[in-house]
Amino acid sequence: MTPVTATDTILTGQVLSYTGSPFDGDPAAAARLDEAVLIRAGRISASGTRAEMQAAAPGAQLSDQGDALIMAGFVDAHVHYPQTAMIASWGKRLIDWLNSYTFPEEMRFGNAAYAADIAGRYLDLTLANGTTSLCSYCTIHPESVEAFFTAAQARGQRVFAGKTCMDRNAPEGLRDTAQSGYDDSKTLLGKWHGVDRLSYAITPRFSPTSTPEQLEAMGALWAEHPDCLMQTHLSEQTDEVEWVKSLYPQARDYLDTYEAHGLLGARGLYGHAIYLEDRERDRLREVGGALIHCPTSNTFIGSGLFNTAARIAEGQRVGLATDTGGGSSFSMLRTMAAAYEIGQLTGTALHPAQLLWLATVGSAETLHMGGVIGNITPGAEADVIALDLASTPAIAQRHAQAKDLWEAVFPTIMMGDDRAIRQVWVAGRPML
Ligand code: GUN
Ligand code: ZN
């Protein structure tokens, strides 16, 4: 018999895991339901019946979650934690929105105490919404990266983040240079990458705010550290795409501004990617770069409609993200609801199994963390949430009519918020 350790915990409820992709064939067939999951030393040990788990770990602590849905914590593949305090700013489109609201707020992150305050606030808000892992932009200030990794480390979370690099088309005080962007990024990467559950992501903001020299320097840094993720923005709004064409007259298309400078790769995360030309789609698919869908942002800033089903069907890797604070919510439930609505507007009603997969396994795979986070599978890190599927009177009365799991969970996807998040475990440790 396996020795019992003090850290063994059995969670009981409806345990949801994925054994395949719900975008290959019948979506429901990709999912599996169990009665219980055993957590040992911060990792998923096994799932099965309650009796099986108790036999495997007779001395384990039992945590009964009733009929809550127990699943992997949400993975948010594209956020800007420094935009926490200006989320939901009214009335602008992308470039105006950056200049009017985003850049003035990001200017404040040279102050280490302010950065620490917002980093902690952001991680607490997102944990309360069931998000256990995420990939964040910081600001140009190294202090903003220090603050974020320090706050995530204190909470034991697996996060990805990097210093946002910008050396043009941003205000005085919010610009680095090609050289200082490279140097500061390299120093931060050396200090934080691979420490505990923290990973550095090389972060040129987007082509309009970097000179070709800066993109080249970021490409060189990535070539020196190919195990790092690289995150940026791509083809979010039509006037942005036109601007990029005028700034980079030699480029074949927007993606080529990255490709020509060593910034196209399988570990690349390309936020938004709405207005892709055929060549861009072909190259992204060939290389295996990830498209990160940010649905609440795309409606809020008026960017446009990303066709999730079409992109996945053509073989792209797609993750899901809030894009806080261009996105209008910290909640991945709200984000799945927006993805569903955009799916309806682009011709596909995404199945609840597909939405939950995008918010967990799909996003984890874009971060090259499949099998590590985002699923309840043996050996994975035990970042887990318990969802109350009847968290408000409106949801409860709809839930009462449900004939199967998917009908039971869909009202929470569409109408749920942080009240649906009953408990969150990070590496097996309860957080709420
Ligand atoms: N493109 C460049 N920077 C940003 C940003 O902060 N948010 C969004 N939504 N798009 C961007
Ligand atoms: Zn963004």
Short mmCIF file of C-alpha atoms and ligand atoms in Angstrom, two decimals:
data_model
loop_
_atom_site.label_atom_id
_atom_site.label_comp_id
_atom_site.label_asym_id
_atom_site.label_seq_id
_atom_site.Cartn_x
_atom_site.Cartn_y
_atom_site.Cartn_z
CA MET A 1 0.00 0.00 0.00
CA THR A 2 1.19 3.52 -0.77
CA PRO A 3 2.34 5.29 2.39
CA VAL A 4 -0.08 7.92 3.61
CA THR A 5 1.35 11.41 3.75
CA ALA A 6 -0.02 14.36 5.65
CA THR A 7 -0.60 16.16 2.36
CA ASP A 8 -3.04 13.62 0.87
CA THR A 9 -6.45 15.11 0.15
CA ILE A 10 -9.46 13.57 -1.57
CA LEU A 11 -11.94 15.98 -3.14
CA THR A 12 -15.36 14.55 -3.86
CA GLY A 13 -17.96 16.01 -6.21
CA GLN A 14 -18.33 15.79 -9.99
CA VAL A 15 -14.74 15.64 -11.22
CA LEU A 16 -14.35 16.77 -14.84
CA SER A 17 -11.28 15.88 -16.87
CA TYR A 18 -10.46 15.66 -20.58
CA THR A 19 -9.14 12.56 -22.31
CA GLY A 20 -9.01 14.17 -25.75
CA SER A 21 -9.95 17.30 -27.66
CA PRO A 22 -13.65 18.24 -27.80
CA PHE A 23 -12.93 19.73 -31.22
CA ASP A 24 -12.22 16.21 -32.63
CA GLY A 25 -15.61 14.53 -33.07
CA ASP A 26 -18.30 14.44 -30.38
CA PRO A 27 -17.38 17.17 -27.86
CA ALA A 28 -18.91 15.34 -24.90
CA ALA A 29 -16.89 12.19 -25.64
CA ALA A 30 -13.65 14.06 -24.88
CA ALA A 31 -14.69 14.54 -21.26
CA ARG A 32 -14.74 12.14 -18.33
CA LEU A 33 -16.60 12.42 -15.02
CA ASP A 34 -15.41 10.85 -11.78
CA GLU A 35 -16.62 10.97 -8.18
CA ALA A 36 -13.33 11.88 -6.57
CA VAL A 37 -9.77 13.05 -7.10
CA LEU A 38 -6.75 12.32 -4.93
CA ILE A 39 -4.20 15.11 -4.44
CA ARG A 40 -0.80 14.08 -3.13
CA ALA A 41 2.05 16.51 -2.43
CA GLY A 42 0.58 19.25 -4.59
CA ARG A 43 -0.12 17.05 -7.61
CA ILE A 44 -3.02 15.06 -9.00
CA SER A 45 -2.41 11.45 -8.07
CA ALA A 46 -5.54 9.78 -9.48
CA SER A 47 -9.25 10.18 -10.05
CA GLY A 48 -11.99 7.58 -9.85
CA THR A 49 -14.70 6.46 -7.51
CA ARG A 50 -14.71 7.65 -3.93
CA ALA A 51 -14.01 4.05 -2.78
CA GLU A 52 -11.04 3.73 -5.15
CA MET A 53 -9.49 6.96 -3.89
CA GLN A 54 -10.05 6.01 -0.26
CA ALA A 55 -8.47 2.62 -0.87
CA ALA A 56 -5.47 4.33 -2.50
CA ALA A 57 -5.04 6.75 0.41
CA PRO A 58 -6.88 5.51 3.51
CA GLY A 59 -5.60 8.29 5.75
CA ALA A 60 -6.30 11.12 3.33
CA GLN A 61 -8.20 14.18 4.43
CA LEU A 62 -11.65 14.18 2.81
CA SER A 63 -13.01 17.41 1.36
CA ASP A 64 -16.63 16.90 0.31
CA GLN A 65 -17.66 19.42 -2.35
CA GLY A 66 -21.24 18.10 -2.61
CA ASP A 67 -22.33 18.15 -6.25
CA ALA A 68 -19.94 20.95 -7.22
CA LEU A 69 -18.06 20.57 -10.49
CA ILE A 70 -14.41 19.92 -9.67
CA MET A 71 -12.12 20.75 -12.55
CA ALA A 72 -8.76 22.29 -13.40
CA GLY A 73 -8.33 25.95 -12.49
CA PHE A 74 -8.75 28.35 -15.38
CA VAL A 75 -5.72 29.32 -17.46
CA ASP A 76 -5.82 32.87 -18.84
CA ALA A 77 -3.38 33.05 -21.74
CA HIS A 78 -3.20 36.83 -22.24
CA VAL A 79 -3.62 39.55 -19.61
CA HIS A 80 -2.19 42.93 -18.70
CA TYR A 81 -2.14 42.96 -14.90
CA PRO A 82 -1.10 46.67 -14.89
CA GLN A 83 -4.47 47.51 -16.47
CA THR A 84 -6.40 46.29 -13.41
CA ALA A 85 -7.22 49.80 -12.17
CA MET A 86 -8.42 51.14 -15.55
CA ILE A 87 -10.54 48.18 -16.70
CA ALA A 88 -13.90 49.29 -18.14
CA SER A 89 -12.76 52.69 -19.43
CA TRP A 90 -15.36 54.20 -21.71
CA GLY A 91 -15.68 55.02 -25.35
CA LYS A 92 -12.41 54.47 -27.24
CA ARG A 93 -11.02 52.14 -29.85
CA LEU A 94 -7.62 50.51 -29.67
CA ILE A 95 -5.06 53.22 -30.40
CA ASP A 96 -7.06 55.99 -28.67
CA TRP A 97 -7.76 53.66 -25.78
CA LEU A 98 -4.04 52.94 -25.36
CA ASN A 99 -3.14 56.63 -25.46
CA SER A 100 -6.02 57.91 -23.32
CA TYR A 101 -6.29 55.28 -20.60
CA THR A 102 -3.65 52.56 -20.81
CA PHE A 103 -0.38 54.44 -21.14
CA PRO A 104 -1.11 56.96 -18.33
CA GLU A 105 -1.93 54.08 -15.97
CA GLU A 106 1.09 52.00 -17.03
CA MET A 107 3.28 55.05 -16.32
CA ARG A 108 2.62 54.51 -12.60
CA PHE A 109 4.42 51.16 -12.46
CA GLY A 110 7.86 52.72 -12.10
CA ASN A 111 6.76 52.99 -8.47
CA ALA A 112 7.53 49.62 -6.91
CA ALA A 113 4.99 50.02 -4.09
CA TYR A 114 2.19 50.78 -6.54
CA ALA A 115 3.19 47.84 -8.73
CA ALA A 116 3.16 45.52 -5.70
CA ASP A 117 -0.27 46.78 -4.64
CA ILE A 118 -1.81 46.17 -8.07
CA ALA A 119 -0.05 42.82 -8.60
CA GLY A 120 -1.49 41.49 -5.33
CA ARG A 121 -4.92 42.95 -6.04
CA TYR A 122 -4.93 41.45 -9.54
CA LEU A 123 -3.93 37.95 -8.41
CA ASP A 124 -6.49 37.97 -5.59
CA LEU A 125 -9.26 39.10 -7.95
CA THR A 126 -8.41 36.44 -10.52
CA LEU A 127 -8.04 33.66 -7.92
CA ALA A 128 -11.51 34.60 -6.63
CA ASN A 129 -12.66 34.08 -10.23
CA GLY A 130 -11.06 30.63 -10.42
CA THR A 131 -8.01 31.55 -12.50
CA THR A 132 -4.98 29.72 -11.19
CA SER A 133 -2.47 30.31 -14.02
CA LEU A 134 -1.97 33.14 -16.47
CA CYS A 135 0.39 34.85 -18.84
CA SER A 136 0.75 38.60 -18.23
CA TYR A 137 2.29 41.62 -19.82
CA CYS A 138 3.93 43.92 -17.30
CA THR A 139 5.02 47.50 -18.15
CA ILE A 140 8.34 48.78 -19.43
CA HIS A 141 9.49 49.07 -15.80
CA PRO A 142 11.53 46.20 -14.34
CA GLU A 143 9.78 47.03 -11.02
CA SER A 144 6.50 45.88 -12.55
CA VAL A 145 7.97 42.45 -13.33
CA GLU A 146 9.57 42.12 -9.90
CA ALA A 147 6.25 42.97 -8.25
CA PHE A 148 4.29 40.48 -10.30
CA PHE A 149 6.63 37.51 -9.90
CA THR A 150 6.99 38.24 -6.18
CA ALA A 151 3.20 38.27 -5.68
CA ALA A 152 2.68 35.08 -7.73
CA GLN A 153 5.53 33.31 -5.93
CA ALA A 154 3.97 34.15 -2.56
CA ARG A 155 0.73 32.51 -3.72
CA GLY A 156 2.52 29.47 -5.18
CA GLN A 157 1.09 30.07 -8.64
CA ARG A 158 2.37 29.02 -12.06
CA VAL A 159 2.56 32.24 -14.05
CA PHE A 160 4.28 33.62 -17.13
CA ALA A 161 5.17 37.30 -17.44
CA GLY A 162 7.62 39.69 -19.00
CA LYS A 163 8.68 43.30 -19.25
CA THR A 164 6.71 45.00 -22.02
CA CYS A 165 9.18 46.53 -24.48
CA MET A 166 8.32 49.74 -26.39
CA ASP A 167 10.78 52.16 -27.96
CA ARG A 168 8.48 54.32 -30.10
CA ASN A 169 4.90 55.60 -30.40
CA ALA A 170 4.52 55.70 -26.63
CA PRO A 171 4.83 58.72 -24.33
CA GLU A 172 8.02 59.96 -22.71
CA GLY A 173 8.53 57.91 -19.58
CA LEU A 174 7.05 54.81 -21.16
CA ARG A 175 9.76 54.07 -23.70
CA ASP A 176 12.90 51.99 -23.43
CA THR A 177 15.43 51.52 -26.24
CA ALA A 178 16.34 48.51 -28.34
CA GLN A 179 19.42 48.02 -26.12
CA SER A 180 17.86 48.73 -22.71
CA GLY A 181 14.78 46.64 -23.58
CA TYR A 182 17.10 43.74 -24.40
CA ASP A 183 19.32 44.26 -21.35
CA ASP A 184 16.49 44.66 -18.83
CA SER A 185 14.59 41.69 -20.27
CA LYS A 186 17.70 39.52 -20.12
CA THR A 187 18.41 40.46 -16.51
CA LEU A 188 14.82 39.74 -15.44
CA LEU A 189 14.78 36.49 -17.38
CA GLY A 190 18.01 35.41 -15.70
CA LYS A 191 16.62 36.21 -12.28
CA TRP A 192 13.12 34.73 -12.53
CA HIS A 193 12.80 32.17 -15.35
CA GLY A 194 12.37 28.69 -13.89
CA VAL A 195 12.29 29.86 -10.27
CA ASP A 196 9.56 27.91 -8.44
CA ARG A 197 6.57 27.99 -10.81
CA LEU A 198 7.53 31.23 -12.55
CA SER A 199 8.50 31.58 -16.21
CA TYR A 200 9.72 34.58 -18.15
CA ALA A 201 7.91 35.51 -21.38
CA ILE A 202 9.76 37.76 -23.84
CA THR A 203 7.32 40.63 -24.46
CA PRO A 204 7.55 43.12 -27.33
CA ARG A 205 4.16 44.89 -27.00
CA PHE A 206 3.38 45.03 -30.75
CA SER A 207 4.99 46.21 -33.96
CA PRO A 208 3.72 49.83 -33.78
CA THR A 209 5.50 50.48 -30.46
CA SER A 210 8.80 48.86 -31.42
CA THR A 211 11.36 49.93 -33.99
CA PRO A 212 12.67 47.19 -36.28
CA GLU A 213 15.87 47.38 -34.19
CA GLN A 214 13.94 46.55 -31.03
CA LEU A 215 12.10 43.66 -32.68
CA GLU A 216 15.50 42.39 -33.88
CA ALA A 217 16.88 42.59 -30.32
CA MET A 218 13.84 40.72 -28.95
CA GLY A 219 14.31 38.07 -31.64
CA ALA A 220 17.96 37.72 -30.64
CA LEU A 221 17.00 37.30 -26.98
CA TRP A 222 14.46 34.63 -27.91
CA ALA A 223 17.09 32.80 -29.97
CA GLU A 224 19.33 32.78 -26.90
CA HIS A 225 16.46 31.48 -24.73
CA PRO A 226 14.31 29.32 -27.01
CA ASP A 227 12.58 27.63 -24.07
CA CYS A 228 10.89 30.94 -23.17
CA LEU A 229 7.49 31.95 -24.47
CA MET A 230 7.27 35.13 -26.56
CA GLN A 231 4.05 37.14 -26.40
CA THR A 232 2.81 40.00 -28.55
CA HIS A 233 -0.28 41.36 -30.33
CA LEU A 234 -1.29 40.67 -33.93
CA SER A 235 -4.02 42.04 -36.23
CA GLU A 236 -6.48 43.21 -33.60
CA GLN A 237 -8.13 46.15 -35.40
CA THR A 238 -8.24 47.11 -39.08
CA ASP A 239 -6.73 50.60 -38.59
CA GLU A 240 -3.93 49.04 -36.52
CA VAL A 241 -3.20 46.66 -39.42
CA GLU A 242 -3.05 49.63 -41.83
CA TRP A 243 -0.74 51.50 -39.44
CA VAL A 244 1.62 48.52 -39.26
CA LYS A 245 1.74 48.38 -43.06
CA SER A 246 2.76 52.05 -43.19
CA LEU A 247 5.37 51.63 -40.44
CA TYR A 248 6.89 48.52 -42.07
CA PRO A 249 6.61 49.10 -45.83
CA GLN A 250 8.90 46.14 -46.61
CA ALA A 251 6.76 43.63 -44.70
CA ARG A 252 4.52 41.23 -46.63
CA ASP A 253 1.89 41.49 -43.89
CA TYR A 254 1.59 42.13 -40.14
CA LEU A 255 2.96 38.71 -39.17
CA ASP A 256 5.99 39.32 -41.36
CA THR A 257 7.04 42.23 -39.12
CA TYR A 258 7.60 39.56 -36.45
CA GLU A 259 8.78 36.79 -38.76
CA ALA A 260 11.49 38.97 -40.30
CA HIS A 261 12.92 39.68 -36.85
CA GLY A 262 13.00 36.17 -35.40
CA LEU A 263 9.68 36.54 -33.56
CA LEU A 264 7.67 33.75 -35.19
CA GLY A 265 7.84 30.39 -33.47
CA ALA A 266 5.96 27.56 -31.79
CA ARG A 267 6.40 29.22 -28.42
CA GLY A 268 4.98 32.46 -29.77
CA LEU A 269 1.64 33.73 -28.42
CA TYR A 270 -0.16 36.06 -30.83
CA GLY A 271 -2.95 37.97 -29.10
CA HIS A 272 -6.22 38.60 -30.99
CA ALA A 273 -5.17 37.56 -34.55
CA ILE A 274 -8.55 38.51 -35.99
CA TYR A 275 -7.67 39.93 -39.40
CA LEU A 276 -5.23 37.35 -40.74
CA GLU A 277 -4.37 37.05 -44.40
CA ASP A 278 -3.99 33.59 -45.98
CA ARG A 279 -0.19 33.68 -45.82
CA GLU A 280 -0.27 34.58 -42.15
CA ARG A 281 -2.66 31.75 -41.35
CA ASP A 282 -0.52 29.28 -43.31
CA ARG A 283 2.68 30.35 -41.56
CA LEU A 284 1.13 30.30 -38.08
CA ARG A 285 -0.19 26.81 -38.69
CA GLU A 286 3.10 25.53 -40.14
CA VAL A 287 5.12 26.93 -37.27
CA GLY A 288 2.58 26.08 -34.55
CA GLY A 289 2.36 29.59 -33.09
CA ALA A 290 -0.67 30.09 -30.85
CA LEU A 291 -3.60 32.43 -31.50
CA ILE A 292 -5.02 33.84 -28.29
CA HIS A 293 -8.71 34.66 -28.47
CA CYS A 294 -9.75 37.57 -26.23
CA PRO A 295 -13.51 37.78 -26.76
CA THR A 296 -14.59 40.34 -24.15
CA SER A 297 -11.82 42.64 -25.32
CA ASN A 298 -12.76 42.23 -28.96
CA THR A 299 -16.33 43.30 -28.27
CA PHE A 300 -15.44 45.95 -25.68
CA ILE A 301 -12.85 47.79 -27.81
CA GLY A 302 -14.88 47.04 -30.93
CA SER A 303 -12.15 45.02 -32.62
CA GLY A 304 -14.12 42.32 -34.43
CA LEU A 305 -15.05 38.66 -34.49
CA PHE A 306 -12.44 35.89 -34.13
CA ASN A 307 -13.68 32.66 -35.68
CA THR A 308 -12.61 30.05 -33.11
CA ALA A 309 -14.15 27.02 -34.79
CA ALA A 310 -12.71 27.88 -38.22
CA ARG A 311 -9.23 28.53 -36.83
CA ILE A 312 -9.16 25.25 -34.89
CA ALA A 313 -10.58 23.33 -37.85
CA GLU A 314 -7.75 24.63 -40.06
CA GLY A 315 -5.22 23.34 -37.53
CA GLN A 316 -4.33 26.43 -35.50
CA ARG A 317 -3.59 26.25 -31.81
CA VAL A 318 -6.04 28.51 -29.94
CA GLY A 319 -6.07 29.71 -26.34
CA LEU A 320 -8.61 31.78 -24.45
CA ALA A 321 -7.95 34.96 -22.49
CA THR A 322 -9.53 37.90 -20.71
CA ASP A 323 -7.03 40.50 -22.01
CA THR A 324 -7.66 42.52 -18.84
CA GLY A 325 -8.13 45.54 -19.02
CA GLY A 326 -8.99 45.77 -22.78
CA GLY A 327 -11.19 42.87 -21.79
CA SER A 328 -14.07 43.91 -19.58
CA SER A 329 -13.89 41.14 -16.99
CA PHE A 330 -11.47 39.22 -14.76
CA SER A 331 -13.69 36.15 -15.09
CA MET A 332 -12.98 33.26 -17.44
CA LEU A 333 -16.67 32.30 -17.07
CA ARG A 334 -17.63 35.67 -18.56
CA THR A 335 -14.90 35.15 -21.17
CA MET A 336 -16.33 31.78 -22.19
CA ALA A 337 -19.77 33.40 -22.45
CA ALA A 338 -18.36 36.03 -24.81
CA ALA A 339 -16.59 33.32 -26.83
CA TYR A 340 -19.93 31.54 -27.13
CA GLU A 341 -21.67 34.73 -28.31
CA ILE A 342 -18.94 35.47 -30.86
CA GLY A 343 -19.20 31.84 -31.97
CA GLN A 344 -22.91 32.37 -32.59
CA LEU A 345 -22.11 35.47 -34.67
CA THR A 346 -19.56 33.54 -36.73
CA GLY A 347 -21.71 30.47 -37.35
CA THR A 348 -20.79 27.94 -34.65
CA ALA A 349 -22.45 27.38 -31.28
CA LEU A 350 -19.45 26.25 -29.23
CA HIS A 351 -20.33 23.30 -26.98
CA PRO A 352 -19.85 23.74 -23.20
CA ALA A 353 -17.21 20.99 -23.34
CA GLN A 354 -15.34 23.06 -25.93
CA LEU A 355 -15.63 26.29 -23.92
CA LEU A 356 -14.35 24.70 -20.70
CA TRP A 357 -11.55 22.98 -22.65
CA LEU A 358 -10.45 26.29 -24.21
CA ALA A 359 -10.32 27.90 -20.75
CA THR A 360 -8.18 25.09 -19.33
CA VAL A 361 -6.46 22.50 -21.55
CA GLY A 362 -6.47 24.67 -24.68
CA SER A 363 -4.88 27.67 -22.99
CA ALA A 364 -2.42 25.44 -21.12
CA GLU A 365 -1.32 23.88 -24.42
CA THR A 366 -0.69 27.30 -25.94
CA LEU A 367 1.65 27.93 -22.98
CA HIS A 368 3.33 24.54 -23.68
CA MET A 369 2.05 23.35 -20.31
CA GLY A 370 -0.19 20.49 -21.45
CA GLY A 371 -0.15 17.73 -18.82
CA VAL A 372 1.31 20.14 -16.25
CA ILE A 373 -1.65 22.47 -15.69
CA GLY A 374 -5.15 22.80 -17.13
CA ASN A 375 -6.40 19.24 -16.63
CA ILE A 376 -7.11 16.71 -13.90
CA THR A 377 -4.68 14.06 -14.95
CA PRO A 378 -2.16 11.99 -12.97
CA GLY A 379 1.07 13.89 -12.41
CA ALA A 380 -0.40 17.31 -13.19
CA GLU A 381 -0.01 20.11 -10.70
CA ALA A 382 -3.09 20.30 -8.48
CA ASP A 383 -4.51 23.67 -9.53
CA VAL A 384 -8.18 22.88 -9.09
CA ILE A 385 -11.49 24.69 -8.66
CA ALA A 386 -14.88 23.67 -7.32
CA LEU A 387 -17.72 25.33 -9.24
CA ASP A 388 -21.14 25.75 -7.65
CA LEU A 389 -23.51 25.11 -10.56
CA ALA A 390 -26.42 26.81 -8.78
CA SER A 391 -24.71 29.92 -7.43
CA THR A 392 -27.53 32.44 -7.92
CA PRO A 393 -31.32 32.11 -7.96
CA ALA A 394 -31.40 32.71 -11.73
CA ILE A 395 -28.79 30.03 -12.40
CA ALA A 396 -30.27 27.63 -9.85
CA GLN A 397 -33.73 27.62 -11.43
CA ARG A 398 -32.23 26.93 -14.85
CA HIS A 399 -29.86 24.31 -13.41
CA ALA A 400 -32.83 22.50 -11.85
CA GLN A 401 -34.13 21.72 -15.37
CA ALA A 402 -30.84 20.24 -16.62
CA LYS A 403 -30.90 16.77 -18.12
CA ASP A 404 -27.17 16.20 -18.30
CA LEU A 405 -23.84 17.67 -17.19
CA TRP A 406 -23.61 20.05 -20.13
CA GLU A 407 -27.04 21.50 -19.53
CA ALA A 408 -26.13 21.74 -15.86
CA VAL A 409 -22.94 23.73 -16.48
CA PHE A 410 -23.97 25.96 -19.39
CA PRO A 411 -26.07 28.42 -17.29
CA THR A 412 -23.01 28.96 -15.08
CA ILE A 413 -20.84 29.58 -18.15
CA MET A 414 -23.32 32.13 -19.48
CA MET A 415 -24.49 33.79 -16.26
CA GLY A 416 -21.92 32.86 -13.62
CA ASP A 417 -19.34 35.05 -11.89
CA ASP A 418 -17.10 34.81 -8.84
CA ARG A 419 -20.07 33.64 -6.76
CA ALA A 420 -19.84 30.33 -8.65
CA ILE A 421 -16.26 29.76 -7.49
CA ARG A 422 -16.70 27.76 -4.32
CA GLN A 423 -13.07 26.88 -3.69
CA VAL A 424 -9.71 27.18 -5.43
CA TRP A 425 -6.64 25.04 -4.78
CA VAL A 426 -3.19 26.10 -5.95
CA ALA A 427 -0.75 23.18 -5.94
CA GLY A 428 -3.20 21.43 -3.63
CA ARG A 429 -3.49 24.33 -1.17
CA PRO A 430 -6.93 25.92 -0.60
CA MET A 431 -6.84 29.64 -1.43
CA LEU A 432 -10.30 31.02 -0.55
N1 GUN B 1 -2.23 46.19 -28.49
C1 GUN B 1 -1.09 46.72 -27.97
N2 GUN B 1 -1.19 46.89 -26.64
C2 GUN B 1 -2.41 46.47 -26.30
C3 GUN B 1 -3.08 46.38 -25.05
O1 GUN B 1 -2.59 46.74 -23.98
N3 GUN B 1 -4.35 45.85 -25.09
C4 GUN B 1 -4.91 45.43 -26.24
N4 GUN B 1 -6.15 44.93 -26.21
N5 GUN B 1 -4.30 45.52 -27.43
C5 GUN B 1 -3.06 46.02 -27.44
ZN ZN B 2 -3.27 42.51 -24.85
#
